[in-house]
Coordinates of C-alpha atoms and ligand atoms in Angstrom, one line a residue:
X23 CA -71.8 -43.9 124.5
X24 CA -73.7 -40.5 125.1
X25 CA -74.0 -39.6 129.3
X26 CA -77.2 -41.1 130.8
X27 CA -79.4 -38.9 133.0
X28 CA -77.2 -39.9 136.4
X29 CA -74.0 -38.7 134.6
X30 CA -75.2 -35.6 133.0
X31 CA -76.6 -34.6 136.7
X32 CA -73.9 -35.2 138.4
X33 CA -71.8 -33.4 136.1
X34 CA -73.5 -30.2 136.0
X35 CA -74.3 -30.6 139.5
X36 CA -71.3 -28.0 140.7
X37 CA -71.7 -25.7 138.3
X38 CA -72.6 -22.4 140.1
X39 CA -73.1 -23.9 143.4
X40 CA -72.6 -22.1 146.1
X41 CA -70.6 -23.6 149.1
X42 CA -72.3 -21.5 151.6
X43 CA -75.8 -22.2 151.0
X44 CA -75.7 -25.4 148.4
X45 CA -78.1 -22.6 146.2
X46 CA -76.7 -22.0 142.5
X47 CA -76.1 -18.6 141.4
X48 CA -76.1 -19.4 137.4
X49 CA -76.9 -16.1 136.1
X50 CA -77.1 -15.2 132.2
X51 CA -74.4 -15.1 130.8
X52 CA -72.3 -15.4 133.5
X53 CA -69.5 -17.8 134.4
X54 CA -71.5 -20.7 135.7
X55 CA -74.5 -20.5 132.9
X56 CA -71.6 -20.0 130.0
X57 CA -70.1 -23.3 131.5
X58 CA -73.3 -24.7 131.7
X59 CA -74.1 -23.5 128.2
X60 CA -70.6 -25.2 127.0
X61 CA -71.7 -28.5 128.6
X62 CA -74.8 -28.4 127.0
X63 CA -72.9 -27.7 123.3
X64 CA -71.0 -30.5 124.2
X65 CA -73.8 -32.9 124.9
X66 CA -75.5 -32.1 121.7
X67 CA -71.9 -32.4 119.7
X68 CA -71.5 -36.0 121.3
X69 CA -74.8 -37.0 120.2
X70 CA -74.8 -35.9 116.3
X71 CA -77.5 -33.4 116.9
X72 CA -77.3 -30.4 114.6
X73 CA -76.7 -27.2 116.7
X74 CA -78.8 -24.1 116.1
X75 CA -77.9 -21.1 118.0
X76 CA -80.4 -17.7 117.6
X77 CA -78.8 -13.7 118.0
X78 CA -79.9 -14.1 121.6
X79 CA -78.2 -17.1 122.7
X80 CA -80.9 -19.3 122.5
X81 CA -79.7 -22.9 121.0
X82 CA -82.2 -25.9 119.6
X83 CA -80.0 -29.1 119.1
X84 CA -82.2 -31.3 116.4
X85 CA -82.6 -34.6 115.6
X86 CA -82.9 -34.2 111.8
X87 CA -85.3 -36.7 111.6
X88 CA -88.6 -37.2 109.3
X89 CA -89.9 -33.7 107.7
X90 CA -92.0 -31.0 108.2
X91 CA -92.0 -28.3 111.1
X92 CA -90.4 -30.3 114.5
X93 CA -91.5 -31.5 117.5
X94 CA -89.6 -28.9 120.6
X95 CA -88.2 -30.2 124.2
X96 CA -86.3 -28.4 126.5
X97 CA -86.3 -25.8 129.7
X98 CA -83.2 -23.4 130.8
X99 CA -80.2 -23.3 132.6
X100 CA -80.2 -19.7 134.3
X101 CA -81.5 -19.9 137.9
X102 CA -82.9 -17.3 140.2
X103 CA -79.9 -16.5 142.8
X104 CA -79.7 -18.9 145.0
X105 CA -81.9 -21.2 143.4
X106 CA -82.3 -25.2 143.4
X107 CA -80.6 -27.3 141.2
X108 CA -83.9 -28.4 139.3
X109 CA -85.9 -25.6 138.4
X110 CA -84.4 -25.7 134.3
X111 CA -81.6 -27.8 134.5
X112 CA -84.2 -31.0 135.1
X113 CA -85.9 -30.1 131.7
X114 CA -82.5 -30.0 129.5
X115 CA -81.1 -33.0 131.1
X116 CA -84.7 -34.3 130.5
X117 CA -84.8 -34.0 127.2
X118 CA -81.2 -35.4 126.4
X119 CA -81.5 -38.4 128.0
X120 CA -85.4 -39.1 126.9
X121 CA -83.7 -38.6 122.9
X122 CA -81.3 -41.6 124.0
X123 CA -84.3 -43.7 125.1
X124 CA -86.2 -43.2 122.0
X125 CA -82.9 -43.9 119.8
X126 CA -81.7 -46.9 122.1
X127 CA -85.6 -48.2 121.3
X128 CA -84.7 -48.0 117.7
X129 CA -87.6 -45.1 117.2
X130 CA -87.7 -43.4 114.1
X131 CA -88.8 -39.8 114.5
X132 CA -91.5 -38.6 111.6
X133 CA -90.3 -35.0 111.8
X134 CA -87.6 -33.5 114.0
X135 CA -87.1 -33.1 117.2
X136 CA -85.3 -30.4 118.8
X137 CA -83.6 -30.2 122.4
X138 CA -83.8 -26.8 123.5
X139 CA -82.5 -24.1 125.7
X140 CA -83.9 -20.8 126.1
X141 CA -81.8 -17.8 127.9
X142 CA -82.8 -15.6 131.1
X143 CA -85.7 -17.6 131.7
X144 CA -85.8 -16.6 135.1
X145 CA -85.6 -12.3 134.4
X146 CA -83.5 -12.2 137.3
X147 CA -80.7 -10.8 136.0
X148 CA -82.6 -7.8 133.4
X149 CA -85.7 -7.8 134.9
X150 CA -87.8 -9.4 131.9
X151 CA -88.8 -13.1 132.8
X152 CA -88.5 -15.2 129.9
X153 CA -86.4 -12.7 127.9
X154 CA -85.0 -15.3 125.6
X155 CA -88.4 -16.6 124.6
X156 CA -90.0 -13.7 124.1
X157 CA -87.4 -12.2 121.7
X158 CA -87.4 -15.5 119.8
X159 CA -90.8 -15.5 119.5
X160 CA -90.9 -11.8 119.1
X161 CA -93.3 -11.3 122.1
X162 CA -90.6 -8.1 123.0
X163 CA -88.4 -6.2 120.9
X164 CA -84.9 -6.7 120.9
X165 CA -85.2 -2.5 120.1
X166 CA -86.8 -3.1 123.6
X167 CA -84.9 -5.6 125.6
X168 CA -81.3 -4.4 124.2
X169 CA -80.9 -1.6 126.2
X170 CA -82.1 -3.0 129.3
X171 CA -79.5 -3.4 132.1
X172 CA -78.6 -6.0 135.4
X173 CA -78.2 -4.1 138.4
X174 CA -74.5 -3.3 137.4
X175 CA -75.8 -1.2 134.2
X176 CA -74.6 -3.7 132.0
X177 CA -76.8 -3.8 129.2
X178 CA -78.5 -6.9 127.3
X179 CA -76.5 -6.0 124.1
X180 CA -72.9 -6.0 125.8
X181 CA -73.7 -8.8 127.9
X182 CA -74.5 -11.0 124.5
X183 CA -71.3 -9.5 123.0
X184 CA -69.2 -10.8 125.6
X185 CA -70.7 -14.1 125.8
X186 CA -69.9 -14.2 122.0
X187 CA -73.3 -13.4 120.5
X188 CA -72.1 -11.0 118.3
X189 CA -75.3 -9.8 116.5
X190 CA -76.4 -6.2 115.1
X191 CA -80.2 -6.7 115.1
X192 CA -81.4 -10.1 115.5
X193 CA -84.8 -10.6 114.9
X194 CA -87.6 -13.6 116.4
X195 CA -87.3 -16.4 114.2
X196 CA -89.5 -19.0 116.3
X197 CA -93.2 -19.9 115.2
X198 CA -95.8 -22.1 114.1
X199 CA -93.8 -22.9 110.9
X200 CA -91.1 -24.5 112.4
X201 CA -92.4 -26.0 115.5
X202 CA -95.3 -28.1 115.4
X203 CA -95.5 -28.5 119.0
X204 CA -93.4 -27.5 122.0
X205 CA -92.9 -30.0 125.2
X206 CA -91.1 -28.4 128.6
X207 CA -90.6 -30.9 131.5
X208 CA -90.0 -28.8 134.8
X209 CA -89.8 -30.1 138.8
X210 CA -93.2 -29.1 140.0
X211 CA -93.1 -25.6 142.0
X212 CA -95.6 -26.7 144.3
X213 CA -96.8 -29.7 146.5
X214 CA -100.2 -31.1 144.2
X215 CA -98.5 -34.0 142.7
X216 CA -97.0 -35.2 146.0
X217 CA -100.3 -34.8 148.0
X218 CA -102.0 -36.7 145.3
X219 CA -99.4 -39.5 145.2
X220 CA -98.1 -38.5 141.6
X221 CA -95.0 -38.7 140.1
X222 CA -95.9 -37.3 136.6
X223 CA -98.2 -34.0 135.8
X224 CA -99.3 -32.2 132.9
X225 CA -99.9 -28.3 133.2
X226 CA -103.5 -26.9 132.3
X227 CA -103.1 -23.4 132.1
X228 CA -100.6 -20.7 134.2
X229 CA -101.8 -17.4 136.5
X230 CA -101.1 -14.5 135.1
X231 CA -98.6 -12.4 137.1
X232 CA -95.9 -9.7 136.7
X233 CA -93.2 -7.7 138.4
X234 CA -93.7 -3.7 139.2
X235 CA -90.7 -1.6 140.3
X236 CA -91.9 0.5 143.6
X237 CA -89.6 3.7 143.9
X238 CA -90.5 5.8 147.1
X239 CA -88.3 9.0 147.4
X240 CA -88.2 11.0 151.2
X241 CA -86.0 13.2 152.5
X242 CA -82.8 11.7 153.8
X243 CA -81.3 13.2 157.4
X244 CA -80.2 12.2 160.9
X245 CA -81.3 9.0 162.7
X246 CA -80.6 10.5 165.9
X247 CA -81.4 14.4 165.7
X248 CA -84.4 14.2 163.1
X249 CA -87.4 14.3 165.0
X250 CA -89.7 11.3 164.7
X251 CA -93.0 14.2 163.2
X252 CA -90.3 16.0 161.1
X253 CA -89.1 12.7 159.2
X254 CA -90.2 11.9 155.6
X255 CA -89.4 8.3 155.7
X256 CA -89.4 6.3 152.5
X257 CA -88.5 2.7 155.1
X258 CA -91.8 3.4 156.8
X259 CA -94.0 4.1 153.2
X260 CA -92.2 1.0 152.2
X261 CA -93.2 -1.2 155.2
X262 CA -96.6 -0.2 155.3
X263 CA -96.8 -1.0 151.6
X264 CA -95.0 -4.3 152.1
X265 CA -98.1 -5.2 154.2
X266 CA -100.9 -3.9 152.7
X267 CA -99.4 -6.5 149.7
X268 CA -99.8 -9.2 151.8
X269 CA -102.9 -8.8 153.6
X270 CA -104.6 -7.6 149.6
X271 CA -103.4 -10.9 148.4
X272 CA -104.4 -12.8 151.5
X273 CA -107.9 -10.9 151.3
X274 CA -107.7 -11.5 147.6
X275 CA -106.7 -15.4 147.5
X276 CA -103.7 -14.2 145.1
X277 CA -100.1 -14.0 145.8
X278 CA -98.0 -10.8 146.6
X279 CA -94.4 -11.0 147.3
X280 CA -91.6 -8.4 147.7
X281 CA -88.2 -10.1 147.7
X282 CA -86.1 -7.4 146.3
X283 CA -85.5 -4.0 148.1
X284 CA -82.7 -1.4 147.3
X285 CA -82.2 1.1 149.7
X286 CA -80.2 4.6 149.2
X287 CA -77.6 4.8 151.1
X288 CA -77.9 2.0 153.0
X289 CA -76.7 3.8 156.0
X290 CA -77.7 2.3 159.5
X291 CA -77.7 6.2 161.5
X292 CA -79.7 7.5 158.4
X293 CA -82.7 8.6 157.8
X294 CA -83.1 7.1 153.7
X295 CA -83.5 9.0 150.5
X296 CA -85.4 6.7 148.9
X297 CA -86.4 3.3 148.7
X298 CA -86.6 1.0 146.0
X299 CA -88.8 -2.2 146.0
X300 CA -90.0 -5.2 143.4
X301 CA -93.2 -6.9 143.5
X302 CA -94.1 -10.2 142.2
X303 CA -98.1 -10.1 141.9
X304 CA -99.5 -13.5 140.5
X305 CA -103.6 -14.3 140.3
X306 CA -105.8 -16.4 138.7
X307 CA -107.1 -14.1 136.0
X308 CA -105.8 -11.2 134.1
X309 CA -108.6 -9.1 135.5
X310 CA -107.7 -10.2 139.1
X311 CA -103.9 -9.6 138.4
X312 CA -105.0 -6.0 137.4
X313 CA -107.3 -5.4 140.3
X314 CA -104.5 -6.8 142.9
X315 CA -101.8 -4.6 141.6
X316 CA -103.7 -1.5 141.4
X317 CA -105.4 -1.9 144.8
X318 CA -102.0 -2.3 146.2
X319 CA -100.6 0.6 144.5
X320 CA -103.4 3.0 145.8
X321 CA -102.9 2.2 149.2
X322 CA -98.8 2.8 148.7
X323 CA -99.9 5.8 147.2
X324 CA -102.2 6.6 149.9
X325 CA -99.2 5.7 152.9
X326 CA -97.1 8.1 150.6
X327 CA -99.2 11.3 151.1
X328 CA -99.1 10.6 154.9
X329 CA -96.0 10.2 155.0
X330 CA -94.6 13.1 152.3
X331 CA -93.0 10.8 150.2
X332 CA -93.3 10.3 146.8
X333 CA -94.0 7.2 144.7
X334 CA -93.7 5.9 141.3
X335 CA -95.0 2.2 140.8
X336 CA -93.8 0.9 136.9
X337 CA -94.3 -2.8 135.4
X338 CA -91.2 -4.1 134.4
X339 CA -92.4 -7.5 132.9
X340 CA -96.1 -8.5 133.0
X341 CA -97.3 -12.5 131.6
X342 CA -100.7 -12.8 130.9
X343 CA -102.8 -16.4 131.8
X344 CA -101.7 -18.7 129.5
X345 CA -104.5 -22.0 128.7
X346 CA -101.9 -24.6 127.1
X347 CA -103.7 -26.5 124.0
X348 CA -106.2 -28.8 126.1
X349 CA -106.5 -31.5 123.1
X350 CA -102.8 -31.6 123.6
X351 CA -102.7 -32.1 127.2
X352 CA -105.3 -35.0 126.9
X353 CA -103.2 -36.2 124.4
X354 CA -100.3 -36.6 126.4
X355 CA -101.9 -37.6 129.8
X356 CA -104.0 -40.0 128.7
X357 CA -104.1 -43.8 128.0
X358 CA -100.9 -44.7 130.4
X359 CA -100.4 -48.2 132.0
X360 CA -100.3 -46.5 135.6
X361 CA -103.7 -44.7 134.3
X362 CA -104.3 -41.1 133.3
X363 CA -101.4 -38.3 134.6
X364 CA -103.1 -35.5 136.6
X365 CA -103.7 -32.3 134.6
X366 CA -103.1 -29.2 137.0
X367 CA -102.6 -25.6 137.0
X368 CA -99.6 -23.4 138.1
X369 CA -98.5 -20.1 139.7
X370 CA -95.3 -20.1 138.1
X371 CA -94.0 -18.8 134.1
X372 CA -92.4 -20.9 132.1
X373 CA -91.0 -20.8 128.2
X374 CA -94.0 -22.6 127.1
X375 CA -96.4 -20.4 128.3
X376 CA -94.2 -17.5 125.9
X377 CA -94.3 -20.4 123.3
X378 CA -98.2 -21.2 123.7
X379 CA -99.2 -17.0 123.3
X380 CA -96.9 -17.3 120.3
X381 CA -99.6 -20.1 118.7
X382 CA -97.2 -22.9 119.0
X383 CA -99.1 -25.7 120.9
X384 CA -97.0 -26.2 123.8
X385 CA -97.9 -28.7 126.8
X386 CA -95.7 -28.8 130.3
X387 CA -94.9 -32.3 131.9
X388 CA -94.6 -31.3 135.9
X389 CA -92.1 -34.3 138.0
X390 CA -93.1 -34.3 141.7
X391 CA -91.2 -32.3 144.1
X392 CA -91.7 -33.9 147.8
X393 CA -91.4 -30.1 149.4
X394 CA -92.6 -28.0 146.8
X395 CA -90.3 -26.0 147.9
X396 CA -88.6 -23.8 145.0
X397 CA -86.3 -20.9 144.3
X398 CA -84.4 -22.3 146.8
X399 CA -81.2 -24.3 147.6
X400 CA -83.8 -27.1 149.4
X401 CA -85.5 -27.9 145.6
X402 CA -85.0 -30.7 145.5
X403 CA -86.7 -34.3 143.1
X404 CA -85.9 -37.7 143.9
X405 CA -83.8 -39.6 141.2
X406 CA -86.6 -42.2 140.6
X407 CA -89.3 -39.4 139.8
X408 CA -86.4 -38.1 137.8
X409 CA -86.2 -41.4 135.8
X410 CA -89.8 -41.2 135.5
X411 CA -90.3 -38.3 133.9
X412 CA -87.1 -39.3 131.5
X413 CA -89.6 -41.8 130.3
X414 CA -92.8 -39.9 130.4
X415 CA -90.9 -37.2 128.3
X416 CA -89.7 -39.7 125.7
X417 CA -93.0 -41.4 125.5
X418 CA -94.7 -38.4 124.9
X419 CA -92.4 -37.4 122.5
X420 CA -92.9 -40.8 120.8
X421 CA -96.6 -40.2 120.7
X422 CA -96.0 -36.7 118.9
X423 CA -92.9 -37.5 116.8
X424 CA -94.4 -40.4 115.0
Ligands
HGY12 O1 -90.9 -17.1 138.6 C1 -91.5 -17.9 137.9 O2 -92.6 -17.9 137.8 C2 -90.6 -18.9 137.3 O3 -89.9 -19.7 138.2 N1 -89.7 -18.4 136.3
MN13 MN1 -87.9 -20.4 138.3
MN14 MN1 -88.1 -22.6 135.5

């Protein structure tokens, strides 16, 4: 008898927890995420689903059932670092257990239906969100993403080697002709289904937003005998940056975040050589995204000249808005006993919205999370919501599998 939702959570629930912080740390290709990934092999194996596994690492276990191009479910495993236990995870388990609903109910799919789990979702370890997406679907090159490297210089090509991914140029292989429709059920990343009173949400569209590298270079020197006039301090073009960002996006009604900062050498009685910082700019239209980063970057630029350091500003991965398929949404959030499921946008990139530019109708289910709170070791979704979406997932699959 395949693992139920409660057993496959609890079993995957160590894997790449950290004691410390109770966060998870299940980077691609890692230890924890290749364990994860090996659970996940497992659970398809135990449940006679026919494993497909692309040149990136990206599996689809299908339900050969019916004809014709299949019906996709499915999320990731790879987490930010020290990220919640939910964010991914929730999807794949999701989408397990809602397949055992539909065969326990005796369903008979019309065309297949694939469980799926797409690699580096999060971009936190090379820097490209949704990497495993976008090179099935071919929204990047793998001439592209190949080469680029975690913050160890290993590169994309030698970390797929290693996890066993042997492959000289694989090439996208996901579209429109093999996936009618694509269905990803995620924790919410915000609080609108819990302030509404909602357990079950479907996704309208998401913002646009990206990530832009922000190298400042100074001059490095003494902490003590450099005079404060003499200095040419990357820190302070950094910090004034690092506010201008948020009051912009505050002005702006957008979001402006920087999370990541490398500085060289790190040396507490040392004036730095340079400073290296990541931005995570997210707005409501492509245009806005635009304006927001550039505005920013001018006044960085701007700090820079007073301060005689230099700047370069570079986008290292950039989403545009995605509008999922509205006939689908109504589709799936209509016409349910406890009435119609909230439709609602979001601020945060997911696999379908790689899967929706890449014409494949693609729809998200959102289960409530009581916080919000994300990217973080409190996520956190109560086991009955849980359940719930189980059953919403499987439902809607029903409706678009028959
Ligand atoms: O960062 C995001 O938008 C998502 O959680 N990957
Ligand atoms: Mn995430
Ligand atoms: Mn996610």
């Amino acid at each position: 008898m395949p693992d139920h939702f409660e057993d496959m959570w609890r079993t995957i629930a160590p894997i790449g927890r950290a004691e410390r912080s109770g966060g998870y740390f299940r980077q691609p290709f890692g230890s924890a995420e290749r364990e994860l990934d090996a659970w996940f092999v497992e659970q398809a194996v135990a449940r006679g689903l026919r494993l497909e596994t692309d040149g990136f690492g990206n599996r689809i276990a299908w339900w050969d059932g019916g004809s014709g191009p299949g019906v996709v479910t499915g999320s990731h495993l790879d987490s930010v670092l020290d990220g919640g236990a939910y964010d991914g995870p929730l999807g794949v388990v999701s989408a397990l257990a809602a397949l055992e609903v539909l065969r326990e109910r005796g369903f008979r799919p019309a065309r297949p239906i694939g469980v799926s789990v797409f690699v580096e979702e999060e971009g936190s370890r090379f820097g490209l969100a949704c990497l495993g997406s976008r090179l099935a679907t071919g929204a990047t090159t793998w001439e592209r993403a190949s080469g680029l490297r975690d913050r160890d210089g290993v590169r994309l090509d030698e970390a797929l080697a290693s996890a066993g991914h042997e492959s000289e140029n694989p090439q996208p292989w996901l579209g429109s002709e093999r996936i009618a429709c694509f269905v990803e059920l995620h924790v919410e990343q915000g609080r609108d289904l819990v302030d509404r009173g909602d357990a079950i949400g479907v996704v309208s569209r998401i913002w646009p937003h990206g990530r832009y590298r922000f190298e400042i270079s100074g001059e490095p020197n003494h902490a003590g005998t450099t005079r404060m006039e003499d200095r040419r301090d990357p820190m302070l073009t950094y910090a004034m940056t690092a506010l201008a960002a948020n009051k912009q996006a505050r002005v702006a009604g957008q979001r402006a975040t920087f999370g990541r900062v490398d500085t060289q050498p790190n040396s507490t009685n040392s004036v730095p050589s340079s400073v290296t910082a990541w931005m995570d700019a997210r707005a409501e239209t492509d245009e806005a995204l635009a304006e927001l980063v550039a505005t920013i970057a001018r006044q960085a630029e701007e700090r820079a000249e007073r301060d005689g350091t230099t700047l370069a500003v570079t986008a290292e991965s950039v989403s545009g808005a995605v509008d999922f398929d509205a006939e689908l949404a109504r589709r799936i959030a209509s016409d349910h006993e406890t009435g119609d499921w909230p439709v609602l946008p979001t601020q945060a990139g997911h696999d379908a919205g790689i899967l929706s530019a890449a014409a494949i109708p693609s729809a998200m289910l959102f289960v409530r999370n009581p916080t919000g709170v994300s990217h973080s070791p409190d996520e956190h979704a109560e086991m009955p919501d849980c359940l719930a979406g189980v059953d919403a997932l499987a439902e809607t699959l029903a409706r678009l599998a028959s």
